Amino acid sequence: MFLHVGAPKTGTTYLQDRLFLNRTNLGRHGIKYPTGMREDMFLAAVDLTGIKWPGFVDMAKGEWDALVRRTRLASGTVVLSHELFAVAKPSRIRKAAEDLGPGTELHVVLTARDIGRQLTADWQEGLKMYGSKTFERFLKETVEGDPRTSKQWFWRAQHIPRVLSNWGAIVPPERIHLLVLPHSDADVWDMFSRTIGAEPSWAPKDTDRRNASLGAGEATMLRQLNKRLKRVGLDRETHRSLVLNPIVYDTLSQHAGLPISLPPESYEWANGVAKEWGDWSVAAGIDVVGDVADLLPEPPADDGWLNPDRPGPRAVRDAALDALVGVILEAAQRPDPEARLSRRAVRAARRLARRPGR
């Protein structure tokens, strides 16, 4: 059994979709991806990890046990995959091992990318999930945090020694596989499929489903929008319905503009962390696929650095107009039962409009 535990923003969405689309053909070759009626294992991961994910806690109850039952019925090689497994606490990891059975040859797979991309991607994910921190504040908190004990999501999900040490308590190093993706990400399926014992050609159906990044203008617009929505009391579940899906995923991710990168003064620190990750991976005796040098951030661009907290009014305006188009198109397609959400959005907008200094 291969348990792919993340990390977030390392092509996990792409890999999971490709596994799902090709599950029948992979099954003919003895590779099982037991999602059941669902497209992914998100609810099972929420259930196992105990994360209080807004709007999904009740829905997730029993999903891990259901996944375990499907897994036990499968023969051959089984693949489980979700990036939330990366933040599982040791007690939950022990539960996973016990539930999957002592006779199971369990392997753990972690996909990783360079720390510069992961830092900027993690900040953007926070904004998508209703966050409102500036990039400057996010980076300051990250640099000042203790990677092995911090409760910050970045360190919990991305710190390679921390994640793999937790899972290494139940899996020997020779069955832990670290896939270091090249900066182009071009070989992600090839690297992953060969790690789980499959030929890349066994999954011929490709997918364009990816958790796309935002540009600086889009990120700033979303951050400011989140701040205003919080002021009028918009709850997280409604935010997901009215902002995350129609605005972020369906609109802004399709129009990402000015790219986001680390400020030049952070590269020395980031290089040090990435080198520590690489040295630990080699010393731990785990199976490293790829080159640990690819964990290092790419050097700053020669044409200067763009502060993602100050992309310029035109970039923010264009992102806001794109977002407005996305909301209108979504409203036009929604059936009458969903109209209550539109009415709530209108009431929130009116309250916001009455606030001084809007």
XYZ file of C-alpha atoms in Angstrom:
358
model
C 0.000 0.000 0.000
C 1.269 3.447 -0.978
C -0.010 6.308 1.155
C 0.628 9.621 -0.624
C 0.575 12.207 2.161
C 1.188 15.452 0.263
C 2.675 17.944 0.506
C 0.018 20.502 -0.481
C 0.684 22.432 -3.686
C 3.056 19.826 -5.131
C 0.828 18.567 -7.930
C -1.378 16.555 -5.570
C -4.621 17.667 -7.230
C -3.246 16.657 -10.615
C -2.045 13.264 -9.366
C -5.327 12.478 -7.611
C -7.379 13.393 -10.656
C -5.197 11.303 -12.941
C -5.468 8.329 -10.582
C -9.246 8.724 -10.509
C -9.670 9.104 -14.276
C -7.541 6.022 -14.941
C -8.630 3.859 -11.995
C -10.212 1.202 -14.193
C -7.165 0.762 -16.419
C -4.781 0.928 -13.452
C -6.915 -1.741 -11.756
C -6.339 -4.078 -14.676
C -2.633 -3.817 -13.899
C -3.122 -4.469 -10.191
C -3.029 -0.821 -9.008
C -6.189 0.053 -7.024
C -7.375 3.562 -6.161
C -10.417 2.847 -3.932
C -12.286 6.167 -3.896
C -15.688 4.506 -4.134
C -18.345 6.926 -5.349
C -16.229 9.997 -4.583
C -13.629 11.629 -6.811
C -11.038 12.052 -4.079
C -10.210 11.168 -0.473
C -10.699 14.603 1.076
C -13.482 13.587 3.460
C -11.586 10.492 4.588
C -8.532 12.654 5.270
C -10.603 15.163 7.259
C -12.064 12.282 9.269
C -8.709 10.663 10.031
C -6.816 13.846 10.883
C -9.637 15.345 12.949
C -9.251 18.742 11.268
C -12.259 20.961 11.997
C -12.796 21.896 8.353
C -15.734 24.342 8.181
C -18.791 22.762 6.598
C -17.313 19.266 6.285
C -16.853 17.891 9.812
C -20.237 16.171 10.019
C -20.102 15.096 6.389
C -16.717 13.448 6.969
C -17.796 11.253 9.886
C -17.243 7.589 9.049
C -15.462 8.338 5.756
C -12.076 7.045 6.950
C -13.609 3.763 8.127
C -15.394 3.439 4.789
C -12.108 3.972 2.949
C -10.422 1.360 5.149
C -13.164 -1.161 4.303
C -12.722 -0.564 0.568
C -8.964 -0.854 0.999
C -9.224 -4.216 2.750
C -11.375 -5.553 -0.071
C -8.822 -4.569 -2.701
C -6.086 -6.896 -3.875
C -2.709 -6.059 -5.360
C -1.220 -2.603 -4.800
C -3.452 0.039 -3.212
C -2.858 3.797 -3.466
C -4.361 6.289 -1.018
C -3.737 9.977 -1.585
C -4.506 13.278 0.066
C -2.322 16.180 1.151
C -4.093 16.541 4.509
C -2.381 13.326 5.629
C 0.800 15.424 5.884
C -0.440 17.178 9.030
C -1.717 14.051 10.815
C -0.682 13.912 14.462
C 1.307 10.872 15.706
C -1.791 9.422 17.423
C -3.742 9.611 14.145
C -0.839 8.091 12.248
C -0.811 5.135 14.650
C -4.555 4.778 14.133
C -4.061 4.710 10.363
C -1.465 1.934 10.653
C -3.691 -0.101 12.977
C -6.759 0.338 10.790
C -4.965 -0.582 7.572
C -3.764 -3.803 9.163
C -0.498 -5.198 10.524
C -0.047 -7.406 7.469
C 0.045 -4.459 5.088
C 3.373 -3.435 3.572
C 2.847 0.280 3.994
C 4.867 2.798 1.975
C 4.683 6.577 2.455
C 5.152 8.958 -0.470
C 5.782 12.694 -0.098
C 6.022 14.938 -3.143
C 8.045 18.131 -2.616
C 8.949 21.275 -4.525
C 11.368 24.117 -3.986
C 10.751 26.093 -0.823
C 10.358 29.429 -2.612
C 7.371 28.216 -4.592
C 5.923 26.471 -1.551
C 6.079 29.574 0.617
C 4.278 31.767 -1.893
C 1.765 29.010 -2.666
C 0.991 28.419 1.010
C 0.277 32.116 1.553
C -2.115 32.100 -1.399
C -3.899 29.012 -0.068
C -4.442 30.851 3.191
C -6.132 33.682 1.291
C -8.336 31.214 -0.558
C -9.460 29.802 2.787
C -10.662 33.243 3.975
C -7.307 34.517 5.215
C -6.298 38.165 5.190
C -2.612 38.244 6.162
C -0.229 40.270 4.077
C 2.640 38.372 2.511
C 5.040 40.396 4.623
C 3.358 39.287 7.848
C 3.065 35.664 6.690
C 6.756 35.510 5.814
C 7.807 37.162 9.091
C 5.807 34.657 11.141
C 7.274 31.785 9.147
C 10.876 32.907 9.538
C 10.440 33.487 13.268
C 8.601 30.202 13.932
C 10.171 26.949 15.126
C 9.741 24.544 12.175
C 9.402 21.446 14.385
C 6.885 22.795 16.911
C 5.091 25.680 15.203
C 1.323 25.367 14.717
C 1.586 27.336 11.487
C 0.175 25.365 8.564
C 3.275 25.858 6.420
C 5.615 24.187 8.886
C 3.143 21.421 9.725
C 2.505 20.493 6.083
C 5.726 21.424 4.285
C 8.635 20.767 6.672
C 9.995 17.551 5.200
C 11.857 16.272 8.311
C 8.820 16.957 10.514
C 6.285 15.256 8.233
C 8.416 12.228 7.411
C 9.665 11.782 10.973
C 6.043 11.544 12.114
C 5.211 8.938 9.494
C 8.608 7.296 9.986
C 7.471 6.194 13.446
C 5.423 3.445 11.744
C 7.231 3.008 8.411
C 10.923 2.058 7.976
C 13.089 4.513 5.991
C 13.443 2.220 2.985
C 9.652 2.410 2.527
C 9.516 6.209 2.710
C 9.752 7.831 -0.718
C 10.530 11.531 -1.171
C 9.795 12.709 -4.700
C 11.606 15.985 -5.332
C 9.932 17.573 -8.336
C 12.034 19.552 -10.802
C 11.256 23.235 -11.100
C 9.260 22.567 -14.265
C 7.063 19.863 -12.601
C 7.120 18.169 -16.015
C 7.894 14.674 -14.697
C 5.459 14.511 -11.782
C 3.306 11.642 -13.136
C 6.317 9.730 -14.430
C 8.075 9.969 -11.055
C 4.963 9.119 -9.072
C 3.774 6.210 -11.204
C 7.147 4.473 -11.188
C 7.373 4.903 -7.412
C 4.099 3.018 -6.896
C 5.174 0.287 -9.318
C 3.161 1.407 -12.337
C 4.152 2.266 -15.868
C 3.251 5.857 -16.830
C 1.381 4.541 -19.871
C -1.103 2.692 -17.648
C -2.839 6.025 -17.031
C -3.315 7.417 -20.561
C -6.074 9.887 -19.636
C -4.406 13.166 -18.740
C -6.062 15.991 -16.837
C -5.832 19.763 -16.765
C -7.156 19.900 -13.195
C -4.665 21.737 -11.024
C -4.859 23.944 -7.972
C -3.724 26.993 -9.900
C -1.815 29.871 -8.356
C -2.913 33.485 -8.123
C -1.038 36.520 -9.328
C -0.120 39.478 -7.136
C -3.139 41.547 -8.209
C -5.545 38.679 -7.639
C -4.038 37.873 -4.240
C -4.258 41.481 -3.051
C -7.830 41.859 -4.258
C -8.838 38.625 -2.511
C -7.081 39.617 0.715
C -8.868 42.974 0.803
C -12.198 41.369 -0.092
C -11.815 38.841 2.736
C -11.155 41.628 5.239
C -14.328 43.444 4.225
C -16.449 40.286 4.249
C -15.240 39.447 7.747
C -16.324 42.896 8.911
C -19.913 42.190 7.875
C -19.869 38.714 9.409
C -19.878 36.447 6.353
C -19.383 32.870 7.584
C -16.814 30.473 6.144
C -19.328 28.142 4.545
C -20.946 30.972 2.586
C -17.499 32.297 1.690
C -16.682 28.940 0.139
C -19.911 28.956 -1.867
C -19.796 32.570 -3.050
C -16.074 33.359 -3.108
C -13.859 30.266 -3.182
C -15.581 28.430 -5.998
C -16.954 31.056 -8.431
C -14.355 33.761 -7.798
C -11.112 31.989 -6.895
C -11.220 28.635 -8.657
C -13.444 29.405 -11.629
C -12.258 32.953 -12.337
C -9.107 34.336 -10.710
C -7.078 31.144 -11.150
C -7.781 31.353 -14.884
C -6.478 34.937 -15.134
C -3.429 34.904 -12.863
C -1.273 37.886 -13.672
C 1.917 39.149 -12.060
C 3.762 36.170 -10.504
C 4.613 36.074 -6.804
C 8.125 35.304 -5.563
C 10.232 35.669 -2.429
C 11.863 39.013 -1.675
C 15.622 38.912 -2.399
C 16.524 39.367 1.277
C 14.738 36.088 2.139
C 16.694 33.875 -0.234
C 19.623 33.208 2.100
C 17.261 32.023 4.835
C 15.208 29.928 2.390
C 18.362 28.362 0.958
C 19.421 27.349 4.454
C 16.104 25.661 5.200
C 16.053 23.831 1.859
C 19.629 22.627 2.360
C 18.676 21.339 5.811
C 15.789 19.415 4.241
C 18.065 17.876 1.639
C 20.779 16.929 4.145
C 18.203 15.337 6.459
C 16.669 13.329 3.605
C 20.029 11.878 2.604
C 21.082 11.135 6.193
C 17.738 9.524 7.069
C 18.271 6.780 4.498
C 14.894 7.277 2.830
C 14.318 6.684 -0.871
C 14.914 10.026 -2.595
C 13.604 10.238 -6.147
C 14.960 13.261 -7.991
C 17.595 15.771 -6.942
C 17.462 17.392 -3.482
C 19.088 20.458 -5.064
C 15.681 21.159 -6.611
C 14.418 22.001 -3.115
C 16.482 25.203 -3.275
C 14.577 28.340 -4.291
C 15.191 29.774 -7.715
C 17.332 32.929 -7.545
C 15.705 36.369 -7.738
C 14.833 37.701 -11.152
C 17.196 40.230 -12.702
C 14.406 42.707 -13.439
C 13.607 43.394 -9.792
C 11.116 42.095 -7.253
C 7.409 42.879 -7.177
C 5.953 43.256 -3.690
C 2.805 41.064 -3.752
C 1.220 43.311 -1.104
C 1.519 46.319 -3.445
C 0.969 45.151 -7.036
C -0.465 48.474 -8.185
C -4.079 49.710 -8.490
C -4.529 48.587 -12.089
C -3.706 44.946 -11.293
C -6.117 44.974 -8.339
C -8.843 46.685 -10.388
C -8.553 44.120 -13.192
C -8.766 41.284 -10.665
C -11.837 42.873 -9.061
C -13.569 43.187 -12.425
C -12.768 39.549 -13.235
C -14.185 38.546 -9.846
C -17.376 40.522 -10.470
C -17.850 38.808 -13.822
C -17.395 35.428 -12.128
C -20.038 36.223 -9.504
C -22.547 37.415 -12.116
C -22.058 34.313 -14.255
C -22.461 32.103 -11.194
C -25.638 33.912 -10.106
C -27.099 33.532 -13.597
C -26.637 29.762 -13.494
C -27.906 29.075 -9.982
C -31.403 27.622 -9.524
C -34.008 29.266 -7.286
C -33.137 27.202 -4.143
C -29.750 28.894 -4.168
C -31.259 32.376 -4.326
C -31.088 32.709 -0.541
C -27.298 32.825 -0.831
C -27.584 35.671 -3.313
C -29.917 37.541 -0.952
C -27.452 37.073 1.913
C -24.662 38.415 -0.274
C -26.742 41.461 -1.202
C -27.561 42.182 2.456
C -23.880 41.862 3.374
C -22.922 44.223 0.551
C -25.477 46.789 1.705
C -24.167 46.665 5.272
C -20.659 47.117 3.969
C -21.730 50.058 1.791
C -23.194 51.847 4.805
C -19.912 51.643 6.729
C -17.895 54.886 6.916
C -14.609 54.967 5.013
C -15.604 52.163 2.656
